[in-house]
Amino acid sequence: QKEVEQNSGPLSVPEGAIASLNCTYSDRVSQSFFWYRQYSGKSPELIMSIYSNGDKEDGRFTAQLNKASQYVSLLIRDSQPSDSATYLCAVNLRDGNKLVFGAGTILRVKS
Amino acid sequence: NAGVMQNPRHLVRRRGQEARLRCSPMKGHSHVYWYRQLPEEGLKFMVYLQKENIIDESGMPKERFSAEFPKEGPSILRIQQVVRGDSAAYFCASSPNQGGSGAEAFFGQGTRLTVV
């Protein structure tokens, strides 16, 4: 089992729709969870962090965490073509040892 | 406040040469991660370091690769006797702390290594 798993996609959504990106992780001890966005040829950019169960909202982004199910998701409301990128889920395993990334989900927002 | 600085941005080496990649973390950050990314693939963890300590090197190949983060100066990822399979983008990230909210890691622009 991979430490952090994501559906590779591509996930295609029309402009203005909600994009839902999902991630599962294997280590129950993990306490810190992050979403990064990476445009082709660029470095990853941190867009959301979440540490406790429930929802965390920041602008058009909402991160959701369910530690019992070892599941974290990212919702993007009112998706824009500029949101088209690869979204990487990252988990700080063992709450401090190493930050491990999923393979990423490609999101395509069609205008 | 400068971000994470990596240099060089692009590096070309012939097979058998050595590659040295440098990473200066953000001011106030004492934790550094190195990742490798092949085209169309995800970020592969290589090593996690704090000042003068290697905390986790479980992702480092056993041979030819080494990393350090000295008390003074940047973190260095060193690849000896490079082979074509080492061609990739190498990213460095830094964070102020480990665990919790201090674990937010910020990335440099990466070094694109090409082995010819």
Short mmCIF file of C-alpha atoms in Angstrom, two decimals:
data_model
loop_
_atom_site.label_atom_id
_atom_site.label_comp_id
_atom_site.label_asym_id
_atom_site.label_seq_id
_atom_site.Cartn_x
_atom_site.Cartn_y
_atom_site.Cartn_z
CA GLN A 1 0.00 0.00 0.00
CA LYS A 2 1.33 3.41 -0.94
CA GLU A 3 1.78 5.89 1.88
CA VAL A 4 -0.28 8.57 0.12
CA GLU A 5 -2.67 7.72 -2.72
CA GLN A 6 -4.47 9.93 -5.21
CA ASN A 7 -6.44 9.28 -8.36
CA SER A 8 -4.18 10.42 -11.19
CA GLY A 9 -7.08 11.72 -13.30
CA PRO A 10 -7.35 13.72 -15.39
CA LEU A 11 -10.37 15.21 -13.70
CA SER A 12 -12.25 17.42 -16.13
CA VAL A 13 -14.79 19.96 -14.90
CA PRO A 14 -16.54 22.83 -16.66
CA GLU A 15 -15.74 26.40 -15.70
CA GLY A 16 -17.73 27.48 -12.67
CA ALA A 17 -18.24 23.96 -11.33
CA ILE A 18 -16.90 22.44 -8.12
CA ALA A 19 -13.80 20.29 -8.47
CA SER A 20 -13.38 17.58 -5.85
CA LEU A 21 -9.95 16.04 -5.29
CA ASN A 22 -9.37 13.11 -2.96
CA CYS A 23 -6.46 11.57 -1.09
CA THR A 24 -5.98 8.67 1.32
CA TYR A 25 -3.01 7.95 3.54
CA SER A 26 -1.75 4.88 5.32
CA ASP A 27 -0.22 6.14 8.58
CA ARG A 28 -2.79 6.64 11.35
CA VAL A 29 -0.29 8.67 13.38
CA SER A 30 -0.12 11.43 10.75
CA GLN A 31 -1.28 14.82 12.01
CA SER A 32 -0.40 17.32 9.28
CA PHE A 33 -1.90 17.40 5.79
CA PHE A 34 -1.26 19.70 2.86
CA TRP A 35 -2.44 20.42 -0.65
CA TYR A 36 -0.04 21.77 -3.25
CA ARG A 37 -0.67 22.97 -6.78
CA GLN A 38 1.92 22.41 -9.49
CA TYR A 39 1.78 23.92 -12.95
CA SER A 40 3.66 22.14 -15.70
CA GLY A 41 7.36 22.87 -15.49
CA LYS A 42 7.03 24.77 -12.21
CA SER A 43 7.62 24.01 -8.55
CA PRO A 44 4.84 22.98 -6.15
CA GLU A 45 2.98 25.80 -4.43
CA LEU A 46 1.33 25.34 -1.03
CA ILE A 47 -2.36 26.21 -1.18
CA MET A 48 -3.93 24.60 1.91
CA SER A 49 -2.94 22.98 5.19
CA ILE A 50 -5.22 21.16 7.63
CA TYR A 51 -4.49 19.59 11.01
CA SER A 52 -7.82 18.71 12.65
CA ASN A 53 -10.93 16.85 11.58
CA GLY A 54 -13.53 18.81 9.67
CA ASP A 55 -13.45 21.53 7.07
CA LYS A 56 -11.10 24.45 6.54
CA GLU A 57 -12.02 27.15 4.04
CA ASP A 58 -9.77 29.68 2.32
CA GLY A 59 -11.36 31.63 -0.49
CA ARG A 60 -12.53 29.22 -3.18
CA PHE A 61 -10.69 26.31 -1.55
CA THR A 62 -11.99 23.99 1.16
CA ALA A 63 -9.91 21.21 2.67
CA GLN A 64 -11.67 18.37 4.46
CA LEU A 65 -10.04 15.91 6.85
CA ASN A 66 -11.36 12.68 8.30
CA LYS A 67 -8.66 11.00 10.38
CA ALA A 68 -10.82 7.99 11.25
CA SER A 69 -11.13 7.18 7.55
CA GLN A 70 -7.58 8.42 6.77
CA TYR A 71 -8.99 10.62 4.09
CA VAL A 72 -8.35 14.21 3.06
CA SER A 73 -9.97 16.11 0.21
CA LEU A 74 -9.81 19.46 -1.54
CA LEU A 75 -12.82 21.24 -3.01
CA ILE A 76 -12.37 24.07 -5.48
CA ARG A 77 -15.49 26.16 -5.96
CA ASP A 78 -16.21 28.22 -9.07
CA SER A 79 -13.39 26.48 -10.93
CA GLN A 80 -11.47 28.62 -13.40
CA PRO A 81 -9.29 27.62 -16.37
CA SER A 82 -6.34 28.99 -14.40
CA ASP A 83 -6.97 26.25 -11.81
CA SER A 84 -5.90 23.67 -14.39
CA ALA A 85 -2.83 22.06 -12.85
CA THR A 86 -1.67 18.99 -10.96
CA TYR A 87 -2.81 18.92 -7.33
CA LEU A 88 -0.55 17.12 -4.89
CA CYS A 89 -1.64 15.79 -1.53
CA ALA A 90 1.13 15.69 1.09
CA VAL A 91 1.19 14.06 4.51
CA ASN A 92 3.69 14.64 7.29
CA LEU A 93 4.18 11.01 8.31
CA ARG A 94 4.73 10.15 11.94
CA ASP A 95 4.08 13.83 12.67
CA GLY A 96 7.51 14.99 11.90
CA ASN A 97 9.70 12.56 10.09
CA LYS A 98 9.13 13.11 6.42
CA LEU A 99 6.70 14.88 4.15
CA VAL A 100 5.40 12.38 1.59
CA PHE A 101 3.49 13.27 -1.55
CA GLY A 102 0.88 11.45 -3.54
CA ALA A 103 1.38 11.09 -7.29
CA GLY A 104 -0.98 14.00 -7.94
CA THR A 105 -4.32 14.50 -9.69
CA ILE A 106 -4.41 16.38 -12.97
CA LEU A 107 -7.28 18.87 -13.03
CA ARG A 108 -8.56 20.36 -16.27
CA VAL A 109 -11.09 23.16 -16.15
CA LYS A 110 -12.78 23.70 -19.50
CA SER A 111 -14.15 27.09 -20.48
CA ASN B 1 11.99 37.76 2.78
CA ALA B 2 13.54 35.63 0.11
CA GLY B 3 12.01 32.27 -0.55
CA VAL B 4 13.81 28.97 -0.88
CA MET B 5 16.73 29.48 -3.23
CA GLN B 6 18.10 26.69 -5.35
CA ASN B 7 21.03 26.83 -7.69
CA PRO B 8 21.82 26.21 -10.35
CA ARG B 9 18.43 26.23 -12.07
CA HIS B 10 19.77 24.08 -14.89
CA LEU B 11 22.76 21.76 -14.75
CA VAL B 12 24.21 19.65 -17.53
CA ARG B 13 26.71 16.93 -16.68
CA ARG B 14 28.38 14.22 -18.70
CA ARG B 15 28.06 10.64 -17.54
CA GLY B 16 30.56 9.94 -14.76
CA GLN B 17 30.83 13.54 -13.56
CA GLU B 18 29.65 14.86 -10.22
CA ALA B 19 26.59 17.04 -9.72
CA ARG B 20 26.23 19.41 -6.75
CA LEU B 21 22.85 20.96 -6.11
CA ARG B 22 22.48 23.73 -3.57
CA CYS B 23 19.52 24.84 -1.48
CA SER B 24 19.28 27.81 0.82
CA PRO B 25 16.16 27.54 3.00
CA MET B 26 13.86 30.41 3.83
CA LYS B 27 15.04 32.65 6.66
CA GLY B 28 14.19 31.08 9.98
CA HIS B 29 13.70 27.59 8.53
CA SER B 30 15.89 24.84 9.90
CA HIS B 31 14.30 21.83 8.18
CA VAL B 32 15.11 20.89 4.60
CA TYR B 33 13.65 18.23 2.33
CA TRP B 34 14.96 17.07 -1.05
CA TYR B 35 12.71 15.52 -3.70
CA ARG B 36 13.25 14.15 -7.19
CA GLN B 37 10.66 14.43 -9.93
CA LEU B 38 10.83 12.62 -13.24
CA PRO B 39 8.77 13.96 -16.19
CA GLU B 40 5.05 13.28 -15.76
CA GLU B 41 5.67 11.68 -12.36
CA GLY B 42 5.14 12.65 -8.74
CA LEU B 43 7.58 13.98 -6.17
CA LYS B 44 9.73 11.24 -4.69
CA PHE B 45 11.03 11.88 -1.20
CA MET B 46 14.79 11.57 -0.95
CA VAL B 47 16.04 12.97 2.34
CA TYR B 48 15.03 15.13 5.31
CA LEU B 49 17.67 17.11 7.14
CA GLN B 50 18.00 19.52 9.99
CA LYS B 51 21.10 21.58 10.65
CA GLU B 52 24.05 19.18 10.88
CA ASN B 53 21.74 16.14 11.05
CA ILE B 54 20.23 13.71 8.58
CA ILE B 55 16.84 12.82 10.03
CA ASP B 56 15.46 10.50 7.36
CA GLU B 57 17.31 9.35 4.25
CA SER B 58 15.05 6.44 3.42
CA GLY B 59 14.46 7.75 -0.10
CA MET B 60 18.10 8.17 -1.04
CA PRO B 61 19.73 5.63 -3.36
CA LYS B 62 22.33 3.68 -1.41
CA GLU B 63 25.17 4.56 -3.73
CA ARG B 64 26.41 7.77 -5.35
CA PHE B 65 23.95 10.07 -3.57
CA SER B 66 24.66 12.06 -0.42
CA ALA B 67 23.22 15.12 1.30
CA GLU B 68 24.32 17.51 3.97
CA PHE B 69 23.03 20.60 5.75
CA PRO B 70 25.95 22.21 7.54
CA LYS B 71 25.74 24.63 10.42
CA GLU B 72 26.65 27.44 8.03
CA GLY B 73 25.73 27.59 4.37
CA PRO B 74 23.27 25.88 2.11
CA SER B 75 22.14 22.29 2.02
CA ILE B 76 23.95 20.28 -0.66
CA LEU B 77 22.70 17.28 -2.60
CA ARG B 78 25.64 15.54 -4.21
CA ILE B 79 25.43 12.96 -6.95
CA GLN B 80 28.65 11.23 -7.86
CA GLN B 81 29.35 9.50 -11.18
CA VAL B 82 26.06 10.59 -12.69
CA VAL B 83 24.19 8.33 -15.11
CA ARG B 84 21.46 9.20 -17.60
CA GLY B 85 18.81 7.89 -15.22
CA ASP B 86 19.70 10.68 -12.79
CA SER B 87 18.24 13.24 -15.22
CA ALA B 88 15.31 14.80 -13.39
CA ALA B 89 14.11 17.89 -11.59
CA TYR B 90 15.38 18.08 -8.03
CA PHE B 91 13.36 20.17 -5.65
CA CYS B 92 14.25 21.42 -2.22
CA ALA B 93 11.69 22.49 0.36
CA SER B 94 12.10 24.06 3.79
CA SER B 95 9.93 24.40 6.88
CA PRO B 96 10.37 26.17 10.21
CA ASN B 97 9.56 23.14 12.35
CA GLN B 98 8.55 19.52 12.17
CA GLY B 99 4.98 18.47 12.79
CA GLY B 100 1.87 20.57 13.28
CA SER B 101 1.48 23.96 11.71
CA GLY B 102 5.23 24.45 11.61
CA ALA B 103 5.57 21.69 9.08
CA GLU B 104 4.32 23.82 6.19
CA ALA B 105 7.01 23.36 3.60
CA PHE B 106 7.82 25.81 0.82
CA PHE B 107 9.59 24.85 -2.35
CA GLY B 108 12.41 26.31 -4.33
CA GLN B 109 12.30 26.61 -8.11
CA GLY B 110 14.19 23.36 -8.55
CA THR B 111 17.31 22.29 -10.38
CA ARG B 112 16.85 20.57 -13.71
CA LEU B 113 19.68 18.08 -14.09
CA THR B 114 20.43 16.71 -17.53
CA VAL B 115 23.01 13.96 -17.94
CA VAL B 116 24.40 13.62 -21.45
#
